[in-house]
Amino acid sequence: MKHDAFHEHPLGKMNIPIRCGYHKDAFEFPLHYHQEVEMIYVERGRIKISVLQKDYEVKEGQLVIIGCNHIHSYKDHRENESRGYHILLFDWRHLLKYFDSDVEELLYPLFFDVTVIDTKIVQGLVHVGKFMNSLSLENMNQDSANQFIMMGHLLQLVGVLIRYGDFNTRFDYMSSQMEKEHELLSKVNDYIFTNYQEGITLTSAAQFLGYSEFHFARQFKRYTGVTFKQYLMHYQISMAKEDVVDGELTIVEVADKHGFNSVKTFNRVFKAYYGLAPTIYRRENTDSDEDA
């Protein structure tokens, strides 16, 4: 489960790979990536999304489209008095079954870039929220017609976005490039998941993957927007946070288990990521769980 937080397979082996849900509770999700396109429509409140080291403040009435294989994270604002987000995931390649192959170039700017659209500004996009809501509602049905109806809503949504959305028409992306990125990220995540507790370096990762250190560092930064060291650190601290909250291990044991060479370093990094020392974070989250 922990591994899946970074390399998701959110749709499994669904016949028609679409999933959409409505979220009204506070939440955050750490760095992760997947081959599926992700769309988040903010019905109420605001949400902060980070993609390729760039932060996006997505507000009420806005839709963010996160393209394939982009490492990203998101969390809502604590000050949100009310919140409501529709989160849609789908395998864009499934759409190609319905069209000629030349439609790929039309879809590239939509499904491989990162775009924030204000549906209140462009008149033709006013029904985006309606389509997202219909997808969330239909997702709750479990009958045999469910995925066919969801596909219909999705095609309408994509059609409206193509017709009225202002996308980068010069955007250039090749499917072979996507495959290279996915292969590298999959191998990196497998290697980190298996070895991060024993200590990993840029040099050891590059050697394992068969790259020169320079080439690996350059390609990883190009594909993800972050350095390998930043990604590894985020992985370590995200995995450690679960043990901090769990409470079964001491903070010293948590630091050691997740590859930190000293508890002092762990405390400093943890506070930089989550705003609190691990002991305080553990106490506050344990207290909130008990009060719930």
PDB file of C-alpha atoms in Angstrom:
ATOM      1  CA  MET A   1       0.000   0.000   0.000  1.00  0.00           C
ATOM      2  CA  LYS A   2       2.797   2.404   0.808  1.00  0.00           C
ATOM      3  CA  HIS A   3       4.414   1.784  -2.564  1.00  0.00           C
ATOM      4  CA  ASP A   4       1.152   2.547  -4.323  1.00  0.00           C
ATOM      5  CA  ALA A   5       1.146   6.064  -2.906  1.00  0.00           C
ATOM      6  CA  PHE A   6       4.022   6.852  -5.255  1.00  0.00           C
ATOM      7  CA  HIS A   7       3.297   4.646  -8.230  1.00  0.00           C
ATOM      8  CA  GLU A   8      -0.441   4.276  -8.412  1.00  0.00           C
ATOM      9  CA  HIS A   9      -2.428   1.727 -10.382  1.00  0.00           C
ATOM     10  CA  PRO A  10      -5.735   3.372  -9.545  1.00  0.00           C
ATOM     11  CA  LEU A  11      -7.988   1.702 -12.105  1.00  0.00           C
ATOM     12  CA  GLY A  12      -6.684  -1.848 -11.985  1.00  0.00           C
ATOM     13  CA  LYS A  13      -8.123  -4.010 -14.754  1.00  0.00           C
ATOM     14  CA  MET A  14     -11.462  -2.258 -15.231  1.00  0.00           C
ATOM     15  CA  ASN A  15     -13.069  -2.926 -18.612  1.00  0.00           C
ATOM     16  CA  ILE A  16     -13.718   0.781 -19.090  1.00  0.00           C
ATOM     17  CA  PRO A  17     -11.051   2.481 -16.968  1.00  0.00           C
ATOM     18  CA  ILE A  18     -12.811   5.498 -15.440  1.00  0.00           C
ATOM     19  CA  ARG A  19     -13.219   6.508 -11.814  1.00  0.00           C
ATOM     20  CA  CYS A  20     -14.678   9.705 -10.379  1.00  0.00           C
ATOM     21  CA  GLY A  21     -15.500  10.644  -6.815  1.00  0.00           C
ATOM     22  CA  TYR A  22     -16.711  13.589  -4.779  1.00  0.00           C
ATOM     23  CA  HIS A  23     -14.661  14.597  -1.724  1.00  0.00           C
ATOM     24  CA  LYS A  24     -15.888  16.966   0.971  1.00  0.00           C
ATOM     25  CA  ASP A  25     -13.488  16.133   3.802  1.00  0.00           C
ATOM     26  CA  ALA A  26     -10.041  17.641   4.376  1.00  0.00           C
ATOM     27  CA  PHE A  27      -7.333  15.584   2.726  1.00  0.00           C
ATOM     28  CA  GLU A  28      -3.854  15.615   1.275  1.00  0.00           C
ATOM     29  CA  PHE A  29      -2.010  13.213  -0.989  1.00  0.00           C
ATOM     30  CA  PRO A  30       1.795  12.958  -1.225  1.00  0.00           C
ATOM     31  CA  LEU A  31       3.896  12.835  -4.369  1.00  0.00           C
ATOM     32  CA  HIS A  32       2.658  10.166  -6.750  1.00  0.00           C
ATOM     33  CA  TYR A  33       2.265   9.481 -10.430  1.00  0.00           C
ATOM     34  CA  HIS A  34       0.242   7.268 -12.753  1.00  0.00           C
ATOM     35  CA  GLN A  35      -0.334   6.799 -16.454  1.00  0.00           C
ATOM     36  CA  GLU A  36      -3.954   7.880 -16.125  1.00  0.00           C
ATOM     37  CA  VAL A  37      -5.075  11.463 -16.720  1.00  0.00           C
ATOM     38  CA  GLU A  38      -6.324  13.175 -13.565  1.00  0.00           C
ATOM     39  CA  MET A  39      -8.834  16.026 -13.498  1.00  0.00           C
ATOM     40  CA  ILE A  40      -9.840  17.854 -10.330  1.00  0.00           C
ATOM     41  CA  TYR A  41     -12.815  20.205 -10.359  1.00  0.00           C
ATOM     42  CA  VAL A  42     -13.202  22.481  -7.334  1.00  0.00           C
ATOM     43  CA  GLU A  43     -16.875  22.929  -6.532  1.00  0.00           C
ATOM     44  CA  ARG A  44     -16.248  24.663  -3.185  1.00  0.00           C
ATOM     45  CA  GLY A  45     -13.140  25.839  -1.374  1.00  0.00           C
ATOM     46  CA  ARG A  46      -9.574  25.849  -2.677  1.00  0.00           C
ATOM     47  CA  ILE A  47      -6.903  23.232  -3.237  1.00  0.00           C
ATOM     48  CA  LYS A  48      -3.131  23.472  -3.680  1.00  0.00           C
ATOM     49  CA  ILE A  49      -1.635  21.203  -6.327  1.00  0.00           C
ATOM     50  CA  SER A  50       2.091  20.826  -6.948  1.00  0.00           C
ATOM     51  CA  VAL A  51       3.299  19.502 -10.305  1.00  0.00           C
ATOM     52  CA  LEU A  52       6.885  19.629 -11.571  1.00  0.00           C
ATOM     53  CA  GLN A  53       7.914  21.916  -8.699  1.00  0.00           C
ATOM     54  CA  LYS A  54       5.224  24.424  -9.624  1.00  0.00           C
ATOM     55  CA  ASP A  55       2.337  25.197  -7.287  1.00  0.00           C
ATOM     56  CA  TYR A  56      -1.186  25.804  -8.537  1.00  0.00           C
ATOM     57  CA  GLU A  57      -3.879  27.392  -6.390  1.00  0.00           C
ATOM     58  CA  VAL A  58      -7.087  25.979  -7.807  1.00  0.00           C
ATOM     59  CA  LYS A  59     -10.193  27.857  -6.745  1.00  0.00           C
ATOM     60  CA  GLU A  60     -13.933  27.387  -6.884  1.00  0.00           C
ATOM     61  CA  GLY A  61     -15.136  26.870 -10.441  1.00  0.00           C
ATOM     62  CA  GLN A  62     -11.722  25.883 -11.762  1.00  0.00           C
ATOM     63  CA  LEU A  63     -10.629  22.599 -13.320  1.00  0.00           C
ATOM     64  CA  VAL A  64      -7.043  21.366 -13.277  1.00  0.00           C
ATOM     65  CA  ILE A  65      -5.914  18.711 -15.752  1.00  0.00           C
ATOM     66  CA  ILE A  66      -2.799  16.763 -14.758  1.00  0.00           C
ATOM     67  CA  GLY A  67      -1.329  14.870 -17.673  1.00  0.00           C
ATOM     68  CA  CYS A  68       0.133  11.370 -17.757  1.00  0.00           C
ATOM     69  CA  ASN A  69       3.145  10.474 -15.623  1.00  0.00           C
ATOM     70  CA  HIS A  70       3.509  13.897 -13.986  1.00  0.00           C
ATOM     71  CA  ILE A  71       4.639  13.483 -10.384  1.00  0.00           C
ATOM     72  CA  HIS A  72       2.245  15.563  -8.319  1.00  0.00           C
ATOM     73  CA  SER A  73       0.751  16.088  -4.880  1.00  0.00           C
ATOM     74  CA  TYR A  74      -2.168  18.024  -3.467  1.00  0.00           C
ATOM     75  CA  LYS A  75      -3.774  19.198  -0.274  1.00  0.00           C
ATOM     76  CA  ASP A  76      -6.663  21.456   0.570  1.00  0.00           C
ATOM     77  CA  HIS A  77      -6.485  24.638   2.627  1.00  0.00           C
ATOM     78  CA  ARG A  78      -7.050  24.278   6.354  1.00  0.00           C
ATOM     79  CA  GLU A  79      -9.035  27.508   6.375  1.00  0.00           C
ATOM     80  CA  ASN A  80     -11.628  26.146   3.967  1.00  0.00           C
ATOM     81  CA  GLU A  81     -14.959  26.511   5.744  1.00  0.00           C
ATOM     82  CA  SER A  82     -16.572  24.243   3.195  1.00  0.00           C
ATOM     83  CA  ARG A  83     -15.019  22.089   0.528  1.00  0.00           C
ATOM     84  CA  GLY A  84     -16.054  19.957  -2.381  1.00  0.00           C
ATOM     85  CA  TYR A  85     -13.865  18.422  -5.080  1.00  0.00           C
ATOM     86  CA  HIS A  86     -14.591  16.051  -7.933  1.00  0.00           C
ATOM     87  CA  ILE A  87     -11.549  13.910  -8.791  1.00  0.00           C
ATOM     88  CA  LEU A  88     -11.649  12.071 -12.107  1.00  0.00           C
ATOM     89  CA  LEU A  89      -9.134   9.445 -13.275  1.00  0.00           C
ATOM     90  CA  PHE A  90      -9.233   7.699 -16.631  1.00  0.00           C
ATOM     91  CA  ASP A  91      -6.982   5.919 -19.080  1.00  0.00           C
ATOM     92  CA  TRP A  92      -6.888   8.235 -22.079  1.00  0.00           C
ATOM     93  CA  ARG A  93      -5.668   5.427 -24.349  1.00  0.00           C
ATOM     94  CA  HIS A  94      -9.064   3.768 -24.043  1.00  0.00           C
ATOM     95  CA  LEU A  95     -10.563   6.695 -25.972  1.00  0.00           C
ATOM     96  CA  LEU A  96      -8.444   5.812 -29.000  1.00  0.00           C
ATOM     97  CA  LYS A  97     -10.618   2.743 -29.551  1.00  0.00           C
ATOM     98  CA  TYR A  98     -13.410   5.033 -30.721  1.00  0.00           C
ATOM     99  CA  PHE A  99     -11.438   7.239 -33.131  1.00  0.00           C
ATOM    100  CA  ASP A 100      -8.857   7.199 -35.900  1.00  0.00           C
ATOM    101  CA  SER A 101      -5.203   7.248 -34.887  1.00  0.00           C
ATOM    102  CA  ASP A 102      -4.745  10.870 -35.993  1.00  0.00           C
ATOM    103  CA  VAL A 103      -6.846  12.002 -33.019  1.00  0.00           C
ATOM    104  CA  GLU A 104      -3.798  11.456 -30.790  1.00  0.00           C
ATOM    105  CA  GLU A 105      -2.244  14.768 -31.799  1.00  0.00           C
ATOM    106  CA  LEU A 106      -5.497  16.508 -30.891  1.00  0.00           C
ATOM    107  CA  LEU A 107      -5.432  14.920 -27.439  1.00  0.00           C
ATOM    108  CA  TYR A 108      -1.760  15.476 -26.596  1.00  0.00           C
ATOM    109  CA  PRO A 109      -2.136  19.071 -25.317  1.00  0.00           C
ATOM    110  CA  LEU A 110      -5.092  17.959 -23.216  1.00  0.00           C
ATOM    111  CA  PHE A 111      -3.686  14.763 -21.721  1.00  0.00           C
ATOM    112  CA  PHE A 112       0.064  15.358 -21.378  1.00  0.00           C
ATOM    113  CA  ASP A 113       0.354  18.956 -20.214  1.00  0.00           C
ATOM    114  CA  VAL A 114      -0.768  20.610 -16.967  1.00  0.00           C
ATOM    115  CA  THR A 115      -3.657  23.038 -17.431  1.00  0.00           C
ATOM    116  CA  VAL A 116      -5.875  25.080 -15.115  1.00  0.00           C
ATOM    117  CA  ILE A 117      -9.164  26.233 -16.633  1.00  0.00           C
ATOM    118  CA  ASP A 118     -11.587  28.738 -15.134  1.00  0.00           C
ATOM    119  CA  THR A 119     -14.989  27.442 -16.201  1.00  0.00           C
ATOM    120  CA  LYS A 120     -16.687  30.689 -15.151  1.00  0.00           C
ATOM    121  CA  ILE A 121     -14.808  32.794 -17.697  1.00  0.00           C
ATOM    122  CA  VAL A 122     -15.372  30.818 -20.905  1.00  0.00           C
ATOM    123  CA  GLN A 123     -19.080  30.496 -21.615  1.00  0.00           C
ATOM    124  CA  GLY A 124     -18.723  27.183 -23.424  1.00  0.00           C
ATOM    125  CA  LEU A 125     -17.192  25.587 -20.320  1.00  0.00           C
ATOM    126  CA  VAL A 126     -19.968  26.378 -17.843  1.00  0.00           C
ATOM    127  CA  HIS A 127     -21.191  22.773 -17.951  1.00  0.00           C
ATOM    128  CA  VAL A 128     -17.838  21.235 -16.945  1.00  0.00           C
ATOM    129  CA  GLY A 129     -18.959  21.115 -13.326  1.00  0.00           C
ATOM    130  CA  LYS A 130     -22.185  19.441 -14.387  1.00  0.00           C
ATOM    131  CA  PHE A 131     -20.297  16.713 -16.270  1.00  0.00           C
ATOM    132  CA  MET A 132     -17.974  16.124 -13.321  1.00  0.00           C
ATOM    133  CA  ASN A 133     -20.921  15.894 -10.949  1.00  0.00           C
ATOM    134  CA  SER A 134     -22.676  13.428 -13.265  1.00  0.00           C
ATOM    135  CA  LEU A 135     -19.531  11.283 -13.348  1.00  0.00           C
ATOM    136  CA  SER A 136     -19.276  11.272  -9.539  1.00  0.00           C
ATOM    137  CA  LEU A 137     -22.936  10.333  -9.131  1.00  0.00           C
ATOM    138  CA  GLU A 138     -22.809   7.602 -11.756  1.00  0.00           C
ATOM    139  CA  ASN A 139     -19.634   6.200 -10.207  1.00  0.00           C
ATOM    140  CA  MET A 140     -21.701   5.207  -7.172  1.00  0.00           C
ATOM    141  CA  ASN A 141     -23.903   2.937  -9.284  1.00  0.00           C
ATOM    142  CA  GLN A 142     -22.765  -0.659  -9.553  1.00  0.00           C
ATOM    143  CA  ASP A 143     -25.084  -1.972 -12.243  1.00  0.00           C
ATOM    144  CA  SER A 144     -24.016  -3.279 -15.629  1.00  0.00           C
ATOM    145  CA  ALA A 145     -24.714   0.062 -17.336  1.00  0.00           C
ATOM    146  CA  ASN A 146     -22.493   2.085 -15.020  1.00  0.00           C
ATOM    147  CA  GLN A 147     -19.287   2.266 -17.036  1.00  0.00           C
ATOM    148  CA  PHE A 148     -21.051   2.801 -20.364  1.00  0.00           C
ATOM    149  CA  ILE A 149     -22.865   5.837 -18.979  1.00  0.00           C
ATOM    150  CA  MET A 150     -19.646   7.130 -17.439  1.00  0.00           C
ATOM    151  CA  MET A 151     -17.908   6.818 -20.781  1.00  0.00           C
ATOM    152  CA  GLY A 152     -20.683   8.891 -22.348  1.00  0.00           C
ATOM    153  CA  HIS A 153     -20.213  11.656 -19.760  1.00  0.00           C
ATOM    154  CA  LEU A 154     -16.444  11.525 -20.225  1.00  0.00           C
ATOM    155  CA  LEU A 155     -16.675  11.863 -24.001  1.00  0.00           C
ATOM    156  CA  GLN A 156     -18.950  14.880 -23.587  1.00  0.00           C
ATOM    157  CA  LEU A 157     -16.502  16.444 -21.144  1.00  0.00           C
ATOM    158  CA  VAL A 158     -13.505  15.880 -23.416  1.00  0.00           C
ATOM    159  CA  GLY A 159     -15.421  17.202 -26.410  1.00  0.00           C
ATOM    160  CA  VAL A 160     -16.335  20.419 -24.615  1.00  0.00           C
ATOM    161  CA  LEU A 161     -12.740  20.900 -23.428  1.00  0.00           C
ATOM    162  CA  ILE A 162     -11.393  20.449 -26.954  1.00  0.00           C
ATOM    163  CA  ARG A 163     -13.937  22.829 -28.433  1.00  0.00           C
ATOM    164  CA  TYR A 164     -13.720  25.634 -25.877  1.00  0.00           C
ATOM    165  CA  GLY A 165     -10.491  25.078 -23.923  1.00  0.00           C
ATOM    166  CA  ASP A 166      -7.451  27.223 -24.622  1.00  0.00           C
ATOM    167  CA  PHE A 167      -4.727  24.592 -24.908  1.00  0.00           C
ATOM    168  CA  ASN A 168      -1.169  24.884 -26.114  1.00  0.00           C
ATOM    169  CA  THR A 169      -1.564  23.977 -29.787  1.00  0.00           C
ATOM    170  CA  ARG A 170       2.236  23.873 -30.188  1.00  0.00           C
ATOM    171  CA  PHE A 171       2.554  21.228 -27.502  1.00  0.00           C
ATOM    172  CA  ASP A 172       4.618  18.346 -28.868  1.00  0.00           C
ATOM    173  CA  TYR A 173       4.632  14.906 -27.291  1.00  0.00           C
ATOM    174  CA  MET A 174       5.336  11.444 -28.627  1.00  0.00           C
ATOM    175  CA  SER A 175       3.847   8.251 -27.205  1.00  0.00           C
ATOM    176  CA  SER A 176       7.319   6.679 -27.308  1.00  0.00           C
ATOM    177  CA  GLN A 177       8.494   9.418 -24.951  1.00  0.00           C
ATOM    178  CA  MET A 178       5.679   8.575 -22.541  1.00  0.00           C
ATOM    179  CA  GLU A 179       6.757   4.929 -22.547  1.00  0.00           C
ATOM    180  CA  LYS A 180      10.361   5.893 -21.747  1.00  0.00           C
ATOM    181  CA  GLU A 181       9.233   8.053 -18.828  1.00  0.00           C
ATOM    182  CA  HIS A 182       6.948   5.370 -17.453  1.00  0.00           C
ATOM    183  CA  GLU A 183       9.659   2.710 -17.712  1.00  0.00           C
ATOM    184  CA  LEU A 184      12.218   4.849 -15.891  1.00  0.00           C
ATOM    185  CA  LEU A 185       9.824   5.932 -13.136  1.00  0.00           C
ATOM    186  CA  SER A 186       8.615   2.365 -12.589  1.00  0.00           C
ATOM    187  CA  LYS A 187      12.166   1.046 -12.232  1.00  0.00           C
ATOM    188  CA  VAL A 188      13.173   3.899  -9.935  1.00  0.00           C
ATOM    189  CA  ASN A 189      10.174   3.341  -7.665  1.00  0.00           C
ATOM    190  CA  ASP A 190      10.767  -0.409  -7.516  1.00  0.00           C
ATOM    191  CA  TYR A 191      14.403   0.186  -6.591  1.00  0.00           C
ATOM    192  CA  ILE A 192      13.584   2.793  -3.940  1.00  0.00           C
ATOM    193  CA  PHE A 193      10.807   0.715  -2.408  1.00  0.00           C
ATOM    194  CA  THR A 194      13.102  -2.293  -2.055  1.00  0.00           C
ATOM    195  CA  ASN A 195      16.261  -0.528  -0.890  1.00  0.00           C
ATOM    196  CA  TYR A 196      15.548   2.883   0.648  1.00  0.00           C
ATOM    197  CA  GLN A 197      15.783   1.664   4.246  1.00  0.00           C
ATOM    198  CA  GLU A 198      19.377   0.481   3.715  1.00  0.00           C
ATOM    199  CA  GLY A 199      20.502   3.762   2.190  1.00  0.00           C
ATOM    200  CA  ILE A 200      20.373   4.850  -1.448  1.00  0.00           C
ATOM    201  CA  THR A 201      22.449   7.381  -3.335  1.00  0.00           C
ATOM    202  CA  LEU A 202      22.242   8.876  -6.791  1.00  0.00           C
ATOM    203  CA  THR A 203      25.295   6.803  -7.705  1.00  0.00           C
ATOM    204  CA  SER A 204      23.830   3.490  -6.529  1.00  0.00           C
ATOM    205  CA  ALA A 205      20.490   4.157  -8.285  1.00  0.00           C
ATOM    206  CA  ALA A 206      22.220   5.084 -11.547  1.00  0.00           C
ATOM    207  CA  GLN A 207      24.385   1.954 -11.419  1.00  0.00           C
ATOM    208  CA  PHE A 208      21.385  -0.269 -10.749  1.00  0.00           C
ATOM    209  CA  LEU A 209      19.500   1.202 -13.709  1.00  0.00           C
ATOM    210  CA  GLY A 210      22.495   1.024 -16.021  1.00  0.00           C
ATOM    211  CA  TYR A 211      22.925   4.786 -16.520  1.00  0.00           C
ATOM    212  CA  SER A 212      25.831   7.077 -15.957  1.00  0.00           C
ATOM    213  CA  GLU A 213      25.263   9.234 -12.897  1.00  0.00           C
ATOM    214  CA  PHE A 214      25.069  12.406 -14.981  1.00  0.00           C
ATOM    215  CA  HIS A 215      22.634  10.944 -17.525  1.00  0.00           C
ATOM    216  CA  PHE A 216      20.359   9.484 -14.864  1.00  0.00           C
ATOM    217  CA  ALA A 217      20.270  12.725 -12.871  1.00  0.00           C
ATOM    218  CA  ARG A 218      19.460  14.755 -15.974  1.00  0.00           C
ATOM    219  CA  GLN A 219      16.763  12.399 -17.245  1.00  0.00           C
ATOM    220  CA  PHE A 220      15.094  12.040 -13.846  1.00  0.00           C
ATOM    221  CA  LYS A 221      14.925  15.811 -13.363  1.00  0.00           C
ATOM    222  CA  ARG A 222      13.632  16.229 -16.907  1.00  0.00           C
ATOM    223  CA  TYR A 223      10.847  13.672 -16.460  1.00  0.00           C
ATOM    224  CA  THR A 224       9.767  14.615 -12.938  1.00  0.00           C
ATOM    225  CA  GLY A 225      10.710  18.234 -12.322  1.00  0.00           C
ATOM    226  CA  VAL A 226      12.514  17.323  -9.095  1.00  0.00           C
ATOM    227  CA  THR A 227      15.984  15.965  -8.377  1.00  0.00           C
ATOM    228  CA  PHE A 228      16.460  12.339  -7.413  1.00  0.00           C
ATOM    229  CA  LYS A 229      17.607  13.417  -3.941  1.00  0.00           C
ATOM    230  CA  GLN A 230      14.437  15.490  -3.437  1.00  0.00           C
ATOM    231  CA  TYR A 231      12.239  12.623  -4.593  1.00  0.00           C
ATOM    232  CA  LEU A 232      14.026  10.083  -2.397  1.00  0.00           C
ATOM    233  CA  MET A 233      13.765  12.362   0.635  1.00  0.00           C
ATOM    234  CA  HIS A 234      10.056  12.869   0.041  1.00  0.00           C
ATOM    235  CA  TYR A 235       9.604   9.130  -0.284  1.00  0.00           C
ATOM    236  CA  GLN A 236      11.453   8.452   2.966  1.00  0.00           C
ATOM    237  CA  ILE A 237       9.615  11.075   4.980  1.00  0.00           C
ATOM    238  CA  SER A 238       6.198  10.068   3.604  1.00  0.00           C
ATOM    239  CA  MET A 239       6.795   6.442   4.518  1.00  0.00           C
ATOM    240  CA  ALA A 240       8.080   7.462   7.960  1.00  0.00           C
ATOM    241  CA  LYS A 241       5.033   9.623   8.651  1.00  0.00           C
ATOM    242  CA  GLU A 242       2.795   6.545   8.748  1.00  0.00           C
ATOM    243  CA  ASP A 243       4.955   5.028  11.502  1.00  0.00           C
ATOM    244  CA  VAL A 244       5.033   8.335  13.375  1.00  0.00           C
ATOM    245  CA  VAL A 245       1.235   8.401  13.474  1.00  0.00           C
ATOM    246  CA  ASP A 246       0.963   4.671  14.156  1.00  0.00           C
ATOM    247  CA  GLY A 247       2.867   5.109  17.427  1.00  0.00           C
ATOM    248  CA  GLU A 248       4.236   1.579  17.808  1.00  0.00           C
ATOM    249  CA  LEU A 249       7.868   2.620  17.276  1.00  0.00           C
ATOM    250  CA  THR A 250       9.863   5.288  19.069  1.00  0.00           C
ATOM    251  CA  ILE A 251      10.904   8.292  16.991  1.00  0.00           C
ATOM    252  CA  VAL A 252      14.503   7.012  17.061  1.00  0.00           C
ATOM    253  CA  GLU A 253      13.313   3.646  15.712  1.00  0.00           C
ATOM    254  CA  VAL A 254      11.241   5.333  13.005  1.00  0.00           C
ATOM    255  CA  ALA A 255      14.242   7.381  11.860  1.00  0.00           C
ATOM    256  CA  ASP A 256      16.454   4.309  11.723  1.00  0.00           C
ATOM    257  CA  LYS A 257      13.842   2.166   9.977  1.00  0.00           C
ATOM    258  CA  HIS A 258      13.425   4.655   7.136  1.00  0.00           C
ATOM    259  CA  GLY A 259      17.073   5.226   6.331  1.00  0.00           C
ATOM    260  CA  PHE A 260      17.911   8.415   8.243  1.00  0.00           C
ATOM    261  CA  ASN A 261      21.431   8.435   9.654  1.00  0.00           C
ATOM    262  CA  SER A 262      20.423  10.329  12.794  1.00  0.00           C
ATOM    263  CA  VAL A 263      17.273  11.244  14.667  1.00  0.00           C
ATOM    264  CA  LYS A 264      18.382  14.885  14.566  1.00  0.00           C
ATOM    265  CA  THR A 265      18.324  14.843  10.762  1.00  0.00           C
ATOM    266  CA  PHE A 266      14.967  13.067  10.782  1.00  0.00           C
ATOM    267  CA  ASN A 267      13.442  15.637  13.159  1.00  0.00           C
ATOM    268  CA  ARG A 268      14.699  18.515  11.020  1.00  0.00           C
ATOM    269  CA  VAL A 269      13.437  17.046   7.733  1.00  0.00           C
ATOM    270  CA  PHE A 270      10.090  15.992   9.219  1.00  0.00           C
ATOM    271  CA  LYS A 271       9.443  19.478  10.586  1.00  0.00           C
ATOM    272  CA  ALA A 272      10.384  21.029   7.229  1.00  0.00           C
ATOM    273  CA  TYR A 273       7.776  18.864   5.483  1.00  0.00           C
ATOM    274  CA  TYR A 274       4.939  18.815   8.002  1.00  0.00           C
ATOM    275  CA  GLY A 275       5.500  21.921  10.122  1.00  0.00           C
ATOM    276  CA  LEU A 276       5.828  20.063  13.419  1.00  0.00           C
ATOM    277  CA  ALA A 277       8.420  17.926  15.152  1.00  0.00           C
ATOM    278  CA  PRO A 278       7.494  14.219  14.859  1.00  0.00           C
ATOM    279  CA  THR A 279       6.716  13.861  18.583  1.00  0.00           C
ATOM    280  CA  ILE A 280       4.269  16.783  18.435  1.00  0.00           C
ATOM    281  CA  TYR A 281       2.817  15.587  15.128  1.00  0.00           C
ATOM    282  CA  ARG A 282       2.238  12.150  16.656  1.00  0.00           C
ATOM    283  CA  ARG A 283       0.535  13.608  19.727  1.00  0.00           C
ATOM    284  CA  GLU A 284      -1.729  15.948  17.753  1.00  0.00           C
ATOM    285  CA  ASN A 285      -2.817  13.285  15.262  1.00  0.00           C
ATOM    286  CA  THR A 286      -3.340  10.675  17.951  1.00  0.00           C
ATOM    287  CA  ASP A 287      -5.446  13.108  19.966  1.00  0.00           C
ATOM    288  CA  SER A 288      -7.565  14.010  16.910  1.00  0.00           C
ATOM    289  CA  ASP A 289      -8.126  10.325  16.166  1.00  0.00           C
ATOM    290  CA  GLU A 290      -9.224   9.614  19.728  1.00  0.00           C
ATOM    291  CA  ASP A 291     -11.600  12.575  19.781  1.00  0.00           C
ATOM    292  CA  ALA A 292     -13.240  11.576  16.487  1.00  0.00           C
TER     293      ALA A 292
END
